[in-house]
Amino acid sequence: MNTAATETPSAAGTPAAGAARRRGRDVQGTRRLAALLLSPTLLVLALVIGYPVLAGFRESLYARGEGLDAQGFVVEGDRFVGLDNYTAIFQGDRADAFWNAFSNTTFFTLTTVVLETLIGVAMALIMHQAFKGRAIVRASILVPWAIPTAISGLLWRWIFQADGAANALLREQILWTADGFPAKAAVVIAEVWKTSPFIGLLVLAGLQMIPRDVYEAARVDGAGPVQQFFRITLPLVKPALLVAVLFRMLDVLRMFDLPAVLIGVNQKSVETLTMIAWFEASNLRYGSAAAYATILFLYIALIAYLFVKLLGADIIGEARRQTKRERRKAA
């Protein structure tokens, strides 16, 4: 007796499996196209960022000038000294100069970024309000950001001189541009005045993305201005605010031009890590200067990493989530 054999089609031959294979090929093709389009940009980044970083680290392992080799012979030119340029930074008088510059850099970063954040958010809230003459107020608030740093340094040097406007207003004779804490305060005031509009501008962009319906619903529920700020405004502008604060922190950690113009170089109270590296390079000690620059680079990278991890400044989070969604669709 012949029986009709019924065969169950394999999963590989089903229409669903065919659609999955097509989606997989499409995703792979999209990735290849994206890699091809991004390759020129990656090549340029490797040339302008990767090569200088590696070249700077290599320079920090060498010393120029005359010296003695292991056998006691005089050697001229570049000599490989390993980590000697790094260990020399933490020994003797150079260690005192390094830690002083490190503390100044950290002090300027903390004070200016905190003040700029508070003032910048206040600026953004003012610029976001609808009132007559808002365009003029926005333009006037952004003027300090448009002034070159060297020019603003000269401007504040004129204000802080002995017979300047600051002492006339305070009716005191304070040597702002000499040394000590007044010099630190002068740098902080000038830096906050110049760069607070940067944070205000980015926060304003975040405020304009918040739907007004959210505030209307909050007012219907009885929320006051303070509750609206802490429950609605601050959480919704947090991504833009964290990016602005991160950029400002990285910028202040590299501070050089403002204290150099306003107070001067080789002033202990305002000397930063960048100024020490510049001083070493100007005296043809390129290896030592590269060692300072490498330490500053690692310090900035550590601060940026901790900021992103601890405070949640997830700059590329949306792109990462989009990639995960595409992978789940392709699976």
Short mmCIF file of C-alpha atoms in Angstrom, two decimals:
data_model
loop_
_atom_site.label_atom_id
_atom_site.label_comp_id
_atom_site.label_asym_id
_atom_site.label_seq_id
_atom_site.Cartn_x
_atom_site.Cartn_y
_atom_site.Cartn_z
CA MET A 1 0.00 0.00 0.00
CA ASN A 2 1.39 3.31 -1.03
CA THR A 3 1.23 6.02 1.59
CA ALA A 4 1.41 9.67 0.72
CA ALA A 5 4.57 10.99 2.30
CA THR A 6 4.10 14.48 3.65
CA GLU A 7 7.37 16.39 4.11
CA THR A 8 7.57 19.40 6.37
CA PRO A 9 9.47 22.26 4.69
CA SER A 10 12.69 23.20 6.47
CA ALA A 11 12.96 26.57 8.29
CA ALA A 12 15.62 27.70 5.82
CA GLY A 13 13.14 27.54 2.99
CA THR A 14 10.33 29.52 4.59
CA PRO A 15 9.48 33.05 3.35
CA ALA A 16 10.36 34.46 6.81
CA ALA A 17 13.88 33.02 6.60
CA GLY A 18 14.32 34.49 3.12
CA ALA A 19 13.23 37.92 4.34
CA ALA A 20 15.67 37.67 7.25
CA ARG A 21 18.52 36.86 4.87
CA ARG A 22 17.63 39.83 2.68
CA ARG A 23 17.58 42.15 5.71
CA GLY A 24 20.95 40.78 6.78
CA ARG A 25 22.42 41.45 3.33
CA ASP A 26 20.94 44.94 3.32
CA VAL A 27 22.46 45.72 6.73
CA GLN A 28 25.86 44.41 5.64
CA GLY A 29 25.67 46.45 2.46
CA THR A 30 24.72 49.55 4.44
CA ARG A 31 27.67 49.02 6.78
CA ARG A 32 30.09 48.62 3.90
CA LEU A 33 28.77 51.82 2.31
CA ALA A 34 29.01 53.67 5.63
CA ALA A 35 32.59 52.47 6.14
CA LEU A 36 33.47 53.55 2.61
CA LEU A 37 31.97 57.01 3.10
CA LEU A 38 33.59 57.48 6.49
CA SER A 39 37.03 56.28 5.47
CA PRO A 40 38.23 59.72 4.15
CA THR A 41 37.14 61.36 7.42
CA LEU A 42 38.83 58.69 9.50
CA LEU A 43 41.99 59.07 7.43
CA VAL A 44 42.03 62.84 8.01
CA LEU A 45 41.41 62.36 11.75
CA ALA A 46 44.26 59.87 11.92
CA LEU A 47 46.58 62.38 10.25
CA VAL A 48 45.59 65.48 12.22
CA ILE A 49 44.92 63.83 15.62
CA GLY A 50 46.47 60.37 15.81
CA TYR A 51 49.85 61.27 14.31
CA PRO A 52 50.45 64.40 16.48
CA VAL A 53 49.55 62.47 19.64
CA LEU A 54 51.92 59.62 18.80
CA ALA A 55 54.64 62.05 17.66
CA GLY A 56 54.30 64.02 20.91
CA PHE A 57 54.58 60.87 23.01
CA ARG A 58 57.66 59.80 21.03
CA GLU A 59 59.22 63.25 21.55
CA SER A 60 58.66 62.93 25.31
CA LEU A 61 60.96 59.88 25.33
CA TYR A 62 63.91 61.82 23.90
CA ALA A 63 66.15 64.68 25.01
CA ARG A 64 68.03 67.14 22.84
CA GLY A 65 71.44 68.66 23.32
CA GLU A 66 74.64 67.27 24.75
CA GLY A 67 74.67 64.45 27.25
CA LEU A 68 76.53 61.35 28.39
CA ASP A 69 75.69 57.87 27.25
CA ALA A 70 75.96 54.69 29.33
CA GLN A 71 79.73 54.48 28.68
CA GLY A 72 80.32 58.11 29.67
CA PHE A 73 80.87 59.46 26.15
CA VAL A 74 79.47 62.84 25.11
CA VAL A 75 76.51 62.46 22.77
CA GLU A 76 74.94 65.27 20.76
CA GLY A 77 71.49 65.46 19.18
CA ASP A 78 68.45 63.44 20.15
CA ARG A 79 69.03 60.87 22.87
CA PHE A 80 66.55 58.22 23.97
CA VAL A 81 65.96 58.77 27.70
CA GLY A 82 62.92 56.60 28.24
CA LEU A 83 60.68 57.92 31.02
CA ASP A 84 63.31 60.28 32.45
CA ASN A 85 61.39 63.34 31.25
CA TYR A 86 58.35 62.11 33.19
CA THR A 87 60.21 61.22 36.39
CA ALA A 88 62.03 64.58 36.31
CA ILE A 89 58.68 66.37 36.47
CA PHE A 90 57.98 64.87 39.91
CA GLN A 91 61.39 65.58 41.43
CA GLY A 92 62.88 68.68 43.09
CA ASP A 93 61.83 72.19 42.15
CA ARG A 94 60.12 71.00 39.01
CA ALA A 95 57.77 68.93 41.15
CA ASP A 96 56.74 72.07 43.07
CA ALA A 97 56.15 73.92 39.79
CA PHE A 98 54.18 71.00 38.38
CA TRP A 99 51.87 70.60 41.38
CA ASN A 100 51.36 74.36 41.56
CA ALA A 101 50.35 74.42 37.89
CA PHE A 102 48.20 71.33 38.39
CA SER A 103 46.35 72.93 41.32
CA ASN A 104 45.91 76.20 39.37
CA THR A 105 44.52 74.32 36.37
CA THR A 106 42.09 72.37 38.55
CA PHE A 107 41.07 75.50 40.50
CA PHE A 108 40.33 77.46 37.32
CA THR A 109 38.39 74.52 35.88
CA LEU A 110 36.15 74.03 38.92
CA THR A 111 35.45 77.70 39.70
CA THR A 112 34.91 78.95 36.17
CA VAL A 113 32.77 76.01 35.00
CA VAL A 114 30.49 76.18 38.06
CA LEU A 115 30.02 79.95 37.73
CA GLU A 116 29.61 79.76 33.96
CA THR A 117 26.96 77.04 34.33
CA LEU A 118 24.90 79.06 36.81
CA ILE A 119 25.19 82.30 34.85
CA GLY A 120 24.74 80.56 31.48
CA VAL A 121 21.50 78.87 32.58
CA ALA A 122 20.21 82.22 33.88
CA MET A 123 21.12 83.84 30.55
CA ALA A 124 19.30 81.10 28.64
CA LEU A 125 16.14 81.49 30.75
CA ILE A 126 16.18 85.25 30.11
CA MET A 127 16.78 84.89 26.38
CA HIS A 128 14.01 82.28 26.16
CA GLN A 129 11.36 84.66 27.49
CA ALA A 130 9.14 86.55 25.04
CA PHE A 131 9.47 90.28 25.63
CA LYS A 132 10.00 93.44 23.64
CA GLY A 133 13.63 93.93 22.64
CA ARG A 134 14.55 90.24 23.05
CA ALA A 135 16.71 90.29 19.93
CA ILE A 136 18.80 93.15 21.33
CA VAL A 137 19.20 91.36 24.67
CA ARG A 138 20.28 88.13 22.92
CA ALA A 139 22.83 89.99 20.79
CA SER A 140 24.25 91.91 23.76
CA ILE A 141 24.59 88.76 25.88
CA LEU A 142 26.51 86.99 23.11
CA VAL A 143 28.95 89.85 22.46
CA PRO A 144 31.60 88.67 25.00
CA TRP A 145 31.75 85.25 23.33
CA ALA A 146 32.49 86.89 19.96
CA ILE A 147 35.48 88.87 21.27
CA PRO A 148 38.87 87.16 20.76
CA THR A 149 40.43 85.90 23.98
CA ALA A 150 43.57 88.02 23.61
CA ILE A 151 41.47 91.16 23.13
CA SER A 152 39.31 90.36 26.16
CA GLY A 153 42.52 89.78 28.16
CA LEU A 154 43.79 93.24 27.22
CA LEU A 155 40.37 94.72 28.03
CA TRP A 156 40.29 93.21 31.51
CA ARG A 157 43.92 94.12 32.07
CA TRP A 158 42.91 97.75 31.50
CA ILE A 159 39.97 97.34 33.90
CA PHE A 160 42.12 95.68 36.60
CA GLN A 161 45.11 98.02 36.45
CA ALA A 162 45.96 100.03 39.56
CA ASP A 163 43.96 103.10 38.51
CA GLY A 164 41.40 101.10 36.55
CA ALA A 165 37.65 100.82 36.76
CA ALA A 166 37.67 97.86 39.18
CA ASN A 167 39.59 99.67 41.92
CA ALA A 168 37.62 102.86 41.31
CA LEU A 169 34.37 100.94 41.73
CA LEU A 170 35.53 99.11 44.87
CA ARG A 171 37.36 102.18 46.27
CA GLU A 172 40.31 99.89 47.02
CA GLN A 173 43.87 99.60 45.77
CA ILE A 174 44.10 95.94 44.78
CA LEU A 175 47.00 94.69 42.66
CA TRP A 176 44.89 92.49 40.42
CA THR A 177 47.53 91.92 37.74
CA ALA A 178 50.50 91.37 40.06
CA ASP A 179 50.34 87.97 41.77
CA GLY A 180 48.55 86.06 44.50
CA PHE A 181 44.84 85.44 44.93
CA PRO A 182 43.73 88.76 43.29
CA ALA A 183 45.40 87.58 40.08
CA LYS A 184 43.49 84.28 40.29
CA ALA A 185 40.24 86.18 40.88
CA ALA A 186 40.94 88.44 37.89
CA VAL A 187 41.41 85.43 35.60
CA VAL A 188 38.23 83.77 36.90
CA ILE A 189 36.16 86.96 36.42
CA ALA A 190 37.46 87.52 32.89
CA GLU A 191 36.96 83.88 31.89
CA VAL A 192 33.42 83.70 33.29
CA TRP A 193 32.49 86.99 31.58
CA LYS A 194 33.74 85.74 28.23
CA THR A 195 32.46 82.17 28.07
CA SER A 196 29.20 82.13 30.05
CA PRO A 197 27.31 83.04 26.83
CA PHE A 198 28.57 79.77 25.28
CA ILE A 199 26.72 77.70 27.87
CA GLY A 200 23.75 80.06 27.67
CA LEU A 201 23.55 79.57 23.90
CA LEU A 202 23.57 75.76 24.08
CA VAL A 203 21.04 75.70 26.94
CA LEU A 204 18.81 78.08 24.97
CA ALA A 205 18.84 75.59 22.08
CA GLY A 206 17.70 72.91 24.53
CA LEU A 207 14.95 75.14 25.94
CA GLN A 208 13.54 75.80 22.48
CA MET A 209 13.08 72.03 21.98
CA ILE A 210 10.71 71.74 24.99
CA PRO A 211 7.03 71.79 23.90
CA ARG A 212 5.02 74.55 25.54
CA ASP A 213 2.19 72.04 26.12
CA VAL A 214 4.30 70.50 28.88
CA TYR A 215 4.38 73.78 30.81
CA GLU A 216 0.67 74.38 30.25
CA ALA A 217 -0.15 70.94 31.62
CA ALA A 218 2.10 71.61 34.63
CA ARG A 219 0.36 74.91 35.33
CA VAL A 220 -3.02 73.17 35.13
CA ASP A 221 -1.76 70.69 37.74
CA GLY A 222 -0.78 73.58 40.01
CA ALA A 223 3.02 73.51 39.54
CA GLY A 224 4.76 76.78 40.33
CA PRO A 225 7.74 78.32 38.49
CA VAL A 226 10.26 76.65 40.80
CA GLN A 227 8.65 73.23 40.40
CA GLN A 228 8.47 73.69 36.64
CA PHE A 229 12.17 74.52 36.53
CA PHE A 230 13.34 71.52 38.59
CA ARG A 231 10.74 68.99 37.32
CA ILE A 232 10.54 69.98 33.64
CA THR A 233 13.14 72.47 32.45
CA LEU A 234 16.26 71.08 34.10
CA PRO A 235 15.67 67.38 33.22
CA LEU A 236 14.81 68.19 29.61
CA VAL A 237 17.80 70.49 29.01
CA LYS A 238 20.17 68.14 30.85
CA PRO A 239 21.65 66.58 27.65
CA ALA A 240 22.49 69.97 26.14
CA LEU A 241 23.72 71.31 29.47
CA LEU A 242 26.04 68.36 30.10
CA VAL A 243 27.55 68.65 26.63
CA ALA A 244 28.15 72.37 27.18
CA VAL A 245 29.75 71.75 30.58
CA LEU A 246 31.93 68.98 29.14
CA PHE A 247 33.17 71.25 26.35
CA ARG A 248 33.91 74.04 28.79
CA MET A 249 35.81 71.72 31.14
CA LEU A 250 38.00 70.47 28.31
CA ASP A 251 38.58 74.05 27.19
CA VAL A 252 39.52 75.41 30.62
CA LEU A 253 41.89 72.52 31.28
CA ARG A 254 43.88 73.81 28.29
CA MET A 255 43.79 77.45 29.45
CA PHE A 256 46.77 79.49 28.31
CA ASP A 257 46.05 82.73 26.46
CA LEU A 258 43.85 84.56 28.99
CA PRO A 259 46.18 84.33 32.04
CA ALA A 260 49.20 84.92 29.77
CA VAL A 261 47.75 88.17 28.40
CA LEU A 262 45.97 89.35 31.54
CA ILE A 263 48.61 88.53 34.19
CA GLY A 264 51.68 87.38 32.26
CA VAL A 265 53.75 84.21 31.93
CA ASN A 266 55.88 82.79 34.75
CA GLN A 267 53.44 84.12 37.35
CA LYS A 268 53.17 81.39 39.97
CA SER A 269 49.62 82.21 41.02
CA VAL A 270 48.12 81.73 37.53
CA GLU A 271 50.58 79.34 35.89
CA THR A 272 48.80 76.38 34.27
CA LEU A 273 50.04 73.10 32.85
CA THR A 274 49.80 74.46 29.33
CA MET A 275 51.93 77.47 30.28
CA ILE A 276 54.63 75.20 31.74
CA ALA A 277 54.68 73.11 28.56
CA TRP A 278 54.97 76.28 26.47
CA PHE A 279 57.80 77.59 28.68
CA GLU A 280 59.74 74.34 28.31
CA ALA A 281 59.29 74.35 24.53
CA SER A 282 60.34 78.01 24.27
CA ASN A 283 63.61 77.03 26.02
CA LEU A 284 64.17 74.24 23.46
CA ARG A 285 63.46 71.47 26.00
CA TYR A 286 61.07 69.74 23.64
CA GLY A 287 61.19 66.38 25.39
CA SER A 288 60.18 67.88 28.72
CA ALA A 289 57.49 70.00 27.03
CA ALA A 290 56.09 66.90 25.32
CA ALA A 291 56.05 65.09 28.68
CA TYR A 292 54.00 67.92 30.24
CA ALA A 293 51.68 67.90 27.24
CA THR A 294 51.22 64.13 27.46
CA ILE A 295 50.37 64.31 31.18
CA LEU A 296 47.86 67.08 30.46
CA PHE A 297 46.35 64.99 27.67
CA LEU A 298 45.91 62.03 30.02
CA TYR A 299 44.42 64.30 32.69
CA ILE A 300 41.90 65.71 30.20
CA ALA A 301 41.02 62.22 28.94
CA LEU A 302 40.46 61.02 32.52
CA ILE A 303 38.22 63.99 33.37
CA ALA A 304 36.19 63.49 30.18
CA TYR A 305 35.79 59.75 30.86
CA LEU A 306 34.67 60.29 34.47
CA PHE A 307 32.29 63.05 33.41
CA VAL A 308 30.64 60.87 30.79
CA LYS A 309 30.42 57.83 33.05
CA LEU A 310 29.35 59.49 36.31
CA LEU A 311 27.07 62.28 35.10
CA GLY A 312 25.62 60.54 32.06
CA ALA A 313 26.77 62.93 29.34
CA ASP A 314 26.00 60.25 26.76
CA ILE A 315 26.96 62.18 23.63
CA ILE A 316 26.79 59.23 21.23
CA GLY A 317 24.06 57.34 23.10
CA GLU A 318 21.39 57.89 20.46
CA ALA A 319 23.65 56.58 17.69
CA ARG A 320 24.52 53.54 19.81
CA ARG A 321 20.86 52.82 20.52
CA GLN A 322 20.06 53.15 16.82
CA THR A 323 22.77 50.59 16.01
CA LYS A 324 21.36 48.14 18.56
CA ARG A 325 17.87 48.50 17.09
CA GLU A 326 19.22 47.78 13.62
CA ARG A 327 21.01 44.68 14.91
CA ARG A 328 17.85 43.38 16.55
CA LYS A 329 15.92 43.89 13.32
CA ALA A 330 18.58 42.06 11.33
CA ALA A 331 18.66 39.10 13.77
#
